[in-house]
Coordinates of C-alpha atoms in Angstrom, one line a residue:
X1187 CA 0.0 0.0 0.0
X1188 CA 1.2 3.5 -0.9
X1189 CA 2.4 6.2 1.6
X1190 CA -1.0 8.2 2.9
X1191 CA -1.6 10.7 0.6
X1192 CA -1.5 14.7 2.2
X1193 CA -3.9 16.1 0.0
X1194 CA -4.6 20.0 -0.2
X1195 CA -6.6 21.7 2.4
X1196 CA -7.0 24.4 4.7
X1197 CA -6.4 24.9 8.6
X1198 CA -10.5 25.1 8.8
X1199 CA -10.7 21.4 7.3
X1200 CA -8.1 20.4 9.4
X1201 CA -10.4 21.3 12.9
X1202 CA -13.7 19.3 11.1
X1203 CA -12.3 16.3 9.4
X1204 CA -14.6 14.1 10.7
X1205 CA -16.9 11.6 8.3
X1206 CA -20.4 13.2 8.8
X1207 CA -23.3 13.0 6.7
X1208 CA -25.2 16.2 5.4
X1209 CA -27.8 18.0 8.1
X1210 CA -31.0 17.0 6.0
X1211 CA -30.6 13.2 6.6
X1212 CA -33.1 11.9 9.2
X1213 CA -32.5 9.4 11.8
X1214 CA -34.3 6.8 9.7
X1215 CA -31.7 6.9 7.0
X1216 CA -28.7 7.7 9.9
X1217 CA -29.6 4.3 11.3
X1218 CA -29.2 2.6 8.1
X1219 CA -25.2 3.3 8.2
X1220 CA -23.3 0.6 9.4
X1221 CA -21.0 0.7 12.2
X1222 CA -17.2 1.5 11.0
X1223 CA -15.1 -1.7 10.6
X1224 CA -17.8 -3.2 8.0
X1225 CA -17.3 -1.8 4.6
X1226 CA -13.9 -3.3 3.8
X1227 CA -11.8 -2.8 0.5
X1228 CA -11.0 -6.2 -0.9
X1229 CA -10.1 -5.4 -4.2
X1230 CA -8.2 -2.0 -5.0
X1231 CA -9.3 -1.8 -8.6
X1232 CA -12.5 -0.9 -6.2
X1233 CA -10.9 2.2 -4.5
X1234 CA -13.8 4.7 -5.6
X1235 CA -16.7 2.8 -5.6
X1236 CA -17.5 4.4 -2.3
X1237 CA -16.4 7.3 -0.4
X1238 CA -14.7 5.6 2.8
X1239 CA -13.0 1.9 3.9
X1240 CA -12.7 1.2 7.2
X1241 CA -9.9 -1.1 8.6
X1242 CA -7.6 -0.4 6.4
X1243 CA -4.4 -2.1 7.6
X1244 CA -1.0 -0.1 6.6
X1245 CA 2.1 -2.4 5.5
X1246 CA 5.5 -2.6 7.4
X1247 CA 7.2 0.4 5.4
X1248 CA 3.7 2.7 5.0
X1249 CA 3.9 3.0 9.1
X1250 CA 7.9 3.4 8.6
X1251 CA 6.8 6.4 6.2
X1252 CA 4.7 7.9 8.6
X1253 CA 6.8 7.7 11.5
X1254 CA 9.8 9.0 9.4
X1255 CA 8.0 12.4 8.3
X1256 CA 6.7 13.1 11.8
X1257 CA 9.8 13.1 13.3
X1258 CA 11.7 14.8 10.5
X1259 CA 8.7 17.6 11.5
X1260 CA 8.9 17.2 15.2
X1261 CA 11.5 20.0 16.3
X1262 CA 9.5 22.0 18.7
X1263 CA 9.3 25.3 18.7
X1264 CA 10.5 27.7 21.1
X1265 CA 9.4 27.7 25.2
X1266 CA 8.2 31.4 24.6
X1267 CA 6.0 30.5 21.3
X1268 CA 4.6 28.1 22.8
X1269 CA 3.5 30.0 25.7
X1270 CA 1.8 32.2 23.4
X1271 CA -0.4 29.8 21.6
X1272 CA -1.4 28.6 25.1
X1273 CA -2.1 32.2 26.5
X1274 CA -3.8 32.9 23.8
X1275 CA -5.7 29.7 23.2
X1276 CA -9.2 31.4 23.7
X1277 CA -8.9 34.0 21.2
X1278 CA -7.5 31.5 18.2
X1279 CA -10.7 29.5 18.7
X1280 CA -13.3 32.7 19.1
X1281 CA -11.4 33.9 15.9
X1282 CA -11.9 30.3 14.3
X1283 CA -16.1 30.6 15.2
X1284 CA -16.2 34.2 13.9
X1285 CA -14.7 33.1 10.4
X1286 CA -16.8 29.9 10.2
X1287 CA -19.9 30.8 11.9
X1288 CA -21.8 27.7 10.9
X1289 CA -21.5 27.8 7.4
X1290 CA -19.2 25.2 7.4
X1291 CA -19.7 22.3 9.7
X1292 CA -22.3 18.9 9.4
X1293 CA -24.2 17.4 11.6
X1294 CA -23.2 14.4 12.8
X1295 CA -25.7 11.7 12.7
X1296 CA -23.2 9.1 12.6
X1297 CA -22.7 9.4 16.4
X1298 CA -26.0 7.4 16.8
X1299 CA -24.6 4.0 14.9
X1300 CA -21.2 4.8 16.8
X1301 CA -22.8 5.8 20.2
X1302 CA -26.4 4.4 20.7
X1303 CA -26.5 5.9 24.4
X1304 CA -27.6 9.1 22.4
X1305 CA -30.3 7.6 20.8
X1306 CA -34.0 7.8 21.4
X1307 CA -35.5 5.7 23.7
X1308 CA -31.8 4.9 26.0
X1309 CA -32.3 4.3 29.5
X1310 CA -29.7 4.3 31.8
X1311 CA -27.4 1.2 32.3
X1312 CA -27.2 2.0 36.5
X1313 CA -31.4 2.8 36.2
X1314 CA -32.1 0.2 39.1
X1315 CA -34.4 2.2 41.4
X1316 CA -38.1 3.3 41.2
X1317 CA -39.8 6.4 41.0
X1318 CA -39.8 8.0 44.9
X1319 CA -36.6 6.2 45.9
X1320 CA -33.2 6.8 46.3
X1321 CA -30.5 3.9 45.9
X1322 CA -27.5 3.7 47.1
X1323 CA -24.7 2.8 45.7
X1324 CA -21.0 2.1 46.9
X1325 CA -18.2 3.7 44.4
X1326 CA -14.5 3.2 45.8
X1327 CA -15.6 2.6 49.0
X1328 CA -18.3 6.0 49.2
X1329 CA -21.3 5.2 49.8
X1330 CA -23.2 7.6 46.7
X1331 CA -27.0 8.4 46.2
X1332 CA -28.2 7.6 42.6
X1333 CA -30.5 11.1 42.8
X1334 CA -29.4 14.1 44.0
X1335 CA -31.5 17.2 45.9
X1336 CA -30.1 19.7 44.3
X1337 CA -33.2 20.8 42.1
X1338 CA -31.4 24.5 41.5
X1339 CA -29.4 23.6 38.0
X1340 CA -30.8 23.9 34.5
X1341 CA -31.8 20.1 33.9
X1342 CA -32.8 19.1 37.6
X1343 CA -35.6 17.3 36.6
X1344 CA -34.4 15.5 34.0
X1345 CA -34.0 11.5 33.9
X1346 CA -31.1 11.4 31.4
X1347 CA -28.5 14.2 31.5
X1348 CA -25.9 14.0 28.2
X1349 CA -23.4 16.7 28.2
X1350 CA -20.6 17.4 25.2
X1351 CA -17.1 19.4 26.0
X1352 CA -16.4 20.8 22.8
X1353 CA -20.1 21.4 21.5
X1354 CA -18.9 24.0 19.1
X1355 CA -21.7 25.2 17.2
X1356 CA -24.0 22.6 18.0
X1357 CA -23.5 19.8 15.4
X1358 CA -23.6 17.4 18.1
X1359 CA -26.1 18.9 20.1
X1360 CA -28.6 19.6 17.7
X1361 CA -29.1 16.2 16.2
X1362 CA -29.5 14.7 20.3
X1363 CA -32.6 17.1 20.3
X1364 CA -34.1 16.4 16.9
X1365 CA -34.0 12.4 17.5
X1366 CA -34.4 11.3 20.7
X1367 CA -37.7 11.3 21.9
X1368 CA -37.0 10.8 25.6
X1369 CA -39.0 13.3 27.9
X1370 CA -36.7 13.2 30.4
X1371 CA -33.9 14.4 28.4
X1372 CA -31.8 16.9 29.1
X1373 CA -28.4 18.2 26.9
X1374 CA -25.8 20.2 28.0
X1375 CA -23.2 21.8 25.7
X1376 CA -20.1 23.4 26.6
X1377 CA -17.1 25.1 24.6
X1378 CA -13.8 26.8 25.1
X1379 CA -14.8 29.9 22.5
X1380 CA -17.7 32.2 23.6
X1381 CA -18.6 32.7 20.0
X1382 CA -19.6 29.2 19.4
X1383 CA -21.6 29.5 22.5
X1384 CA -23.4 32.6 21.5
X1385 CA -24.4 30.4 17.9
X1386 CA -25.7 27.7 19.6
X1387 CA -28.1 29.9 21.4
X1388 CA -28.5 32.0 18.5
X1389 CA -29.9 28.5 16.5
X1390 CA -33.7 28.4 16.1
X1391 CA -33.8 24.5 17.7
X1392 CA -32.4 25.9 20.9
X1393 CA -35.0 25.0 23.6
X1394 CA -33.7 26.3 27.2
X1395 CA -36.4 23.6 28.8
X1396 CA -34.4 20.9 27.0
X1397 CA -30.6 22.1 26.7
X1398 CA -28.4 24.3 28.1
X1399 CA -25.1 25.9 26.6
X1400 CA -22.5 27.7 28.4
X1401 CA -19.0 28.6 28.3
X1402 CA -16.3 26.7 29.7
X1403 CA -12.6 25.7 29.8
X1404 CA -12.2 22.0 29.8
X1405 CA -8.7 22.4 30.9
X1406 CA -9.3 24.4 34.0
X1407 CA -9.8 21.9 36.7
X1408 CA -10.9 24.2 39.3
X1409 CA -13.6 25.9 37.1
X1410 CA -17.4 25.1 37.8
X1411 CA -19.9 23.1 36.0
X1412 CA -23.6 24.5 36.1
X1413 CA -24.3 20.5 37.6
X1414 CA -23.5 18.8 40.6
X1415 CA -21.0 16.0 40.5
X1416 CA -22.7 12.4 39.8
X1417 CA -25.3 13.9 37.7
X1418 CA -24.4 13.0 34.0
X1419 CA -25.2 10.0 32.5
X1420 CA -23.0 10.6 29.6
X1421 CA -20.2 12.6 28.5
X1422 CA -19.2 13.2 24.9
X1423 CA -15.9 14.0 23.4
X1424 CA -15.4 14.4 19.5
X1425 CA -12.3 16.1 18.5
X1426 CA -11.8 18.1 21.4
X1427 CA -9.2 16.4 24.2
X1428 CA -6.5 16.5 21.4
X1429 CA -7.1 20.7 21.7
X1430 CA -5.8 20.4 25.4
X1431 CA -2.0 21.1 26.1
X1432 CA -0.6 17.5 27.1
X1433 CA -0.1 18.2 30.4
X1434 CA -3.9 19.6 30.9
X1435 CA -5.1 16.2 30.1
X1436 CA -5.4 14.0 32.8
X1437 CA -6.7 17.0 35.5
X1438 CA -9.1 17.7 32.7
X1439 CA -10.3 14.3 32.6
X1440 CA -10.1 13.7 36.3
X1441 CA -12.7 16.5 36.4
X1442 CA -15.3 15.2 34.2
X1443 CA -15.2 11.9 35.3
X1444 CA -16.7 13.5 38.5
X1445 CA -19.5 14.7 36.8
X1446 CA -20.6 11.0 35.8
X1447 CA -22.9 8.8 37.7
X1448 CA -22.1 5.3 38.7
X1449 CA -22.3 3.7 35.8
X1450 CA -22.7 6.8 33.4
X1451 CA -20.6 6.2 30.2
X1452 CA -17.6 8.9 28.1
X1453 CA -17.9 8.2 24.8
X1454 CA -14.8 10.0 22.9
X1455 CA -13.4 10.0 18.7
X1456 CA -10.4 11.6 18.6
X1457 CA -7.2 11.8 16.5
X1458 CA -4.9 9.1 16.5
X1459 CA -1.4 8.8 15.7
X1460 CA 0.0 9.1 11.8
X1461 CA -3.4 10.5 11.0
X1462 CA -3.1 12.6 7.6
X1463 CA -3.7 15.5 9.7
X1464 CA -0.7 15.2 11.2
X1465 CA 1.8 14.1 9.0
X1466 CA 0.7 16.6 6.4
X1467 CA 1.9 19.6 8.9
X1468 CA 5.3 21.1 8.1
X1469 CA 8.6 22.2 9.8
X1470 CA 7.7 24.7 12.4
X1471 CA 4.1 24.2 13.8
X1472 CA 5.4 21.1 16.4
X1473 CA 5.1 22.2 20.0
X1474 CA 5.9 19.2 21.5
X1475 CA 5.9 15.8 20.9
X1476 CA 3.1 14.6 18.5
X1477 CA 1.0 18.1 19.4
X1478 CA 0.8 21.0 16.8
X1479 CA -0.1 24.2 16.3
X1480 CA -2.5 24.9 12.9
X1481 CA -2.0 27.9 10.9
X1482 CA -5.1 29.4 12.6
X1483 CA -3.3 29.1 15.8
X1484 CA -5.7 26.4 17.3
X1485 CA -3.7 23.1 18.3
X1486 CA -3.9 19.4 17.6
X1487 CA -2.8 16.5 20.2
X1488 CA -2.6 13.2 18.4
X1489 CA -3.4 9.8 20.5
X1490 CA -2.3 6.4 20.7
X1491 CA -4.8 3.9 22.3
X1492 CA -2.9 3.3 25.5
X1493 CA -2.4 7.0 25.8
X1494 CA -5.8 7.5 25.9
X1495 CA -6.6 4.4 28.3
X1496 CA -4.0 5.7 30.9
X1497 CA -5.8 8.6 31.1
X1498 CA -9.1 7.2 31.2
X1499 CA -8.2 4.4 33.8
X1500 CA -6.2 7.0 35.8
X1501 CA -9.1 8.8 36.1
X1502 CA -11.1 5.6 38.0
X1503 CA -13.3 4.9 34.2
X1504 CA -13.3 1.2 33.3
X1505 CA -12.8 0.5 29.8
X1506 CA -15.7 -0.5 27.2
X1507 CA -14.0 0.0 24.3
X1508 CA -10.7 1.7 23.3
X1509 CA -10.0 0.8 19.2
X1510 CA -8.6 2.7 16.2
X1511 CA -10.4 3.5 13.0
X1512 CA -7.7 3.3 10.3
X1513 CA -10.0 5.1 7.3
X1514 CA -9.4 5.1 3.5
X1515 CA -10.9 8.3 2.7
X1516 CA -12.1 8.7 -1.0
X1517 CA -12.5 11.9 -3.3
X1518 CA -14.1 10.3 -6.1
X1519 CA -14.7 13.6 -8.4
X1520 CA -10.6 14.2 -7.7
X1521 CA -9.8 10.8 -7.7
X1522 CA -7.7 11.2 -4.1
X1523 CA -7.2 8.9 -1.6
X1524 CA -6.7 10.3 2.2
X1525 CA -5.5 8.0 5.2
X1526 CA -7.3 9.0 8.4
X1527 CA -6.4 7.6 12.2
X1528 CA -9.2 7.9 14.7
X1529 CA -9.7 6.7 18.0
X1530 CA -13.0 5.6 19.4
X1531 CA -13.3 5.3 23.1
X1532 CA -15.7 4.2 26.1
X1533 CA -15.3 4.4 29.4
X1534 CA -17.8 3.9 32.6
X1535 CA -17.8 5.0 36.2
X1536 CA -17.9 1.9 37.6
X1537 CA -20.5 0.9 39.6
X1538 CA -20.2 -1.4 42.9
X1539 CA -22.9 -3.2 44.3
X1540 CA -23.7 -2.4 47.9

């Protein structure tokens, strides 16, 4: 198999290159798609005859390749530079929303194939107690309450709490609120830039009684969520963690796994090492190892699968699934093929019995 192919693009693509389908499909023809890892290239006289192959296994001297270039790439710039993106981290993404706007990003219905927890009709998994009681269960030796009394912050009432770090303009979001039918519902969304904040609310399928956006920084460990901790049933990260600074990570993570429930699930796609993304970046945007900076300013962490487990694990989650996604991307009308690494992760608050 070939070296992957860098093909032409600009800093924008390179902060959306997720697969996601169009915003006018419905969640009939969403759960048509199959999961990734079942459309496999078996013949590569094939190659175009769809859009994406999943599973694509890279030979002996492609990963050599790939490895070769990033480290040929991977002087880090100076202490001071690098202080600046971080400082200034806030403003690169506000600037990156105000450019964009929504004009530019999908939703993405593919996260209910991928993620079925944030489809209609989900209870749950830790839903063993009935209406007017309050169980109680035992997490690292702590006795916890499954319900909480705290009927102040937006969502109290709610039965099933999702919340996404990263919600940009509301790609995830949206689709959540559109499909799943469940009354008891409640969505939170979250992001770094006040401008994509300000767009979600601006969106006419904004409903306050069902969601709630707000800003926040993901990588501020003391900063406050609008919920209590042990309140979330889920937590979604898409292309998000990698924007962290390495060393932000694990407090980060720490911090949200707090916010779960016993038994409440973090579903994350990420980057993952060798991705196109990152080998096609050039001498001078390396910060440190395998973490860049984009020539909008906004930066890019790129995984491995035990990276993202030691985090995960350190953090008291219990892995459900941690696996790569290696992607032959297709543009048929150029004829271009694209290699893409993701990671797909999830991890539950584990749950004890009394």
């Amino acid at each position: 198999m070939a070296v992957p192919a860098v093909a032409a693009g600009s800093s924008s693509v390179e902060n959306m290159p997720e697969t996601a389908s169009g915003p006018t499909e419905d969640f009939t023809e969403a759960q048509k798609r199959p999961q990734f890892g079942t459309r496999f290239l078996t013949d590569p006289r094939q190659v175009f005859q769809h859009n994406a192959w999943d599973n694509v296994e890279w030979s002996a001297e492609q990963e050599a390749a790939a490895q070769k270039k990033v480290l040929e790439n991977g002087q880090p710039l100076p202490a001071e530079k690098q202080e600046e993106f971080d400082s200034r981290a806030n403003e690169y993404w506000n600037d990156f929303y105000t450019i964009h706007e929504n004009r530019f990003f999908k939703d993405r219905h593919w996260l209910f194939t991928e993620f079925p927890e944030l489809a209609p009709q989900q209870k749950a998994p830790h839903d063993h107690e009935e209406e007017g009681t309050a169980v109680q269960y035992r997490l690292n030796g702590e006795d916890v309450p499954s319900s909480h009394v705290d009927t102040t912050f937006p969502g109290a009432s709610a039965s099933y709490r999702i919340l996404e770090v990263g919600c940009g303009v509301g790609n995830t979001v949206f689709p959540i609120l559109k499909t799943n039918n469940d009354p008891g519902l409640f969505v939170y969304g979250c992001d770094f830039s006040s401008t994509a904040v300000d767009l979600v609310k601006s969106n006419p399928d904004y409903d306050s009684s069902r969601c709630h956006a707000f800003v926040h920084d993901m990588s501020d460990a003391s900063a406050e969520y609008p919920m209590p901790d042990r309140s979330l049933d889920v937590i979604v990260l898409i292309f998000v963690l990698s924007a962290l600074h390495p060393q932000k990570m694990q407090n980060s993570i720490n911090r949200l796994a707090r916010l779960l429930k016993p038994g409440g699930v973090l579903l994350l796609r990420d980057y993952g090492r060798y991705d196109m993304a990152q080998l096609r970046f050039k001498k001078g945007r390396c910060l440190s190892e395998n973490f860049y900076v984009r020539g909008d300013g906004t930066r890019v962490y790129f995984f491995t699968q035990d990276e993202l487990h030691d985090l995960f694990s350190s953090a008291g989650l219990q892995k459900v699934q941690n696996m790569v996604d290696r992607r032959l991307q297709v543009n048929r009308g150029k004829q271009l093929t694209m290699y893409r690494v993701w990671l797909q992760c999830k991890y539950r608050k584990v749950l004890a019995p009394p």
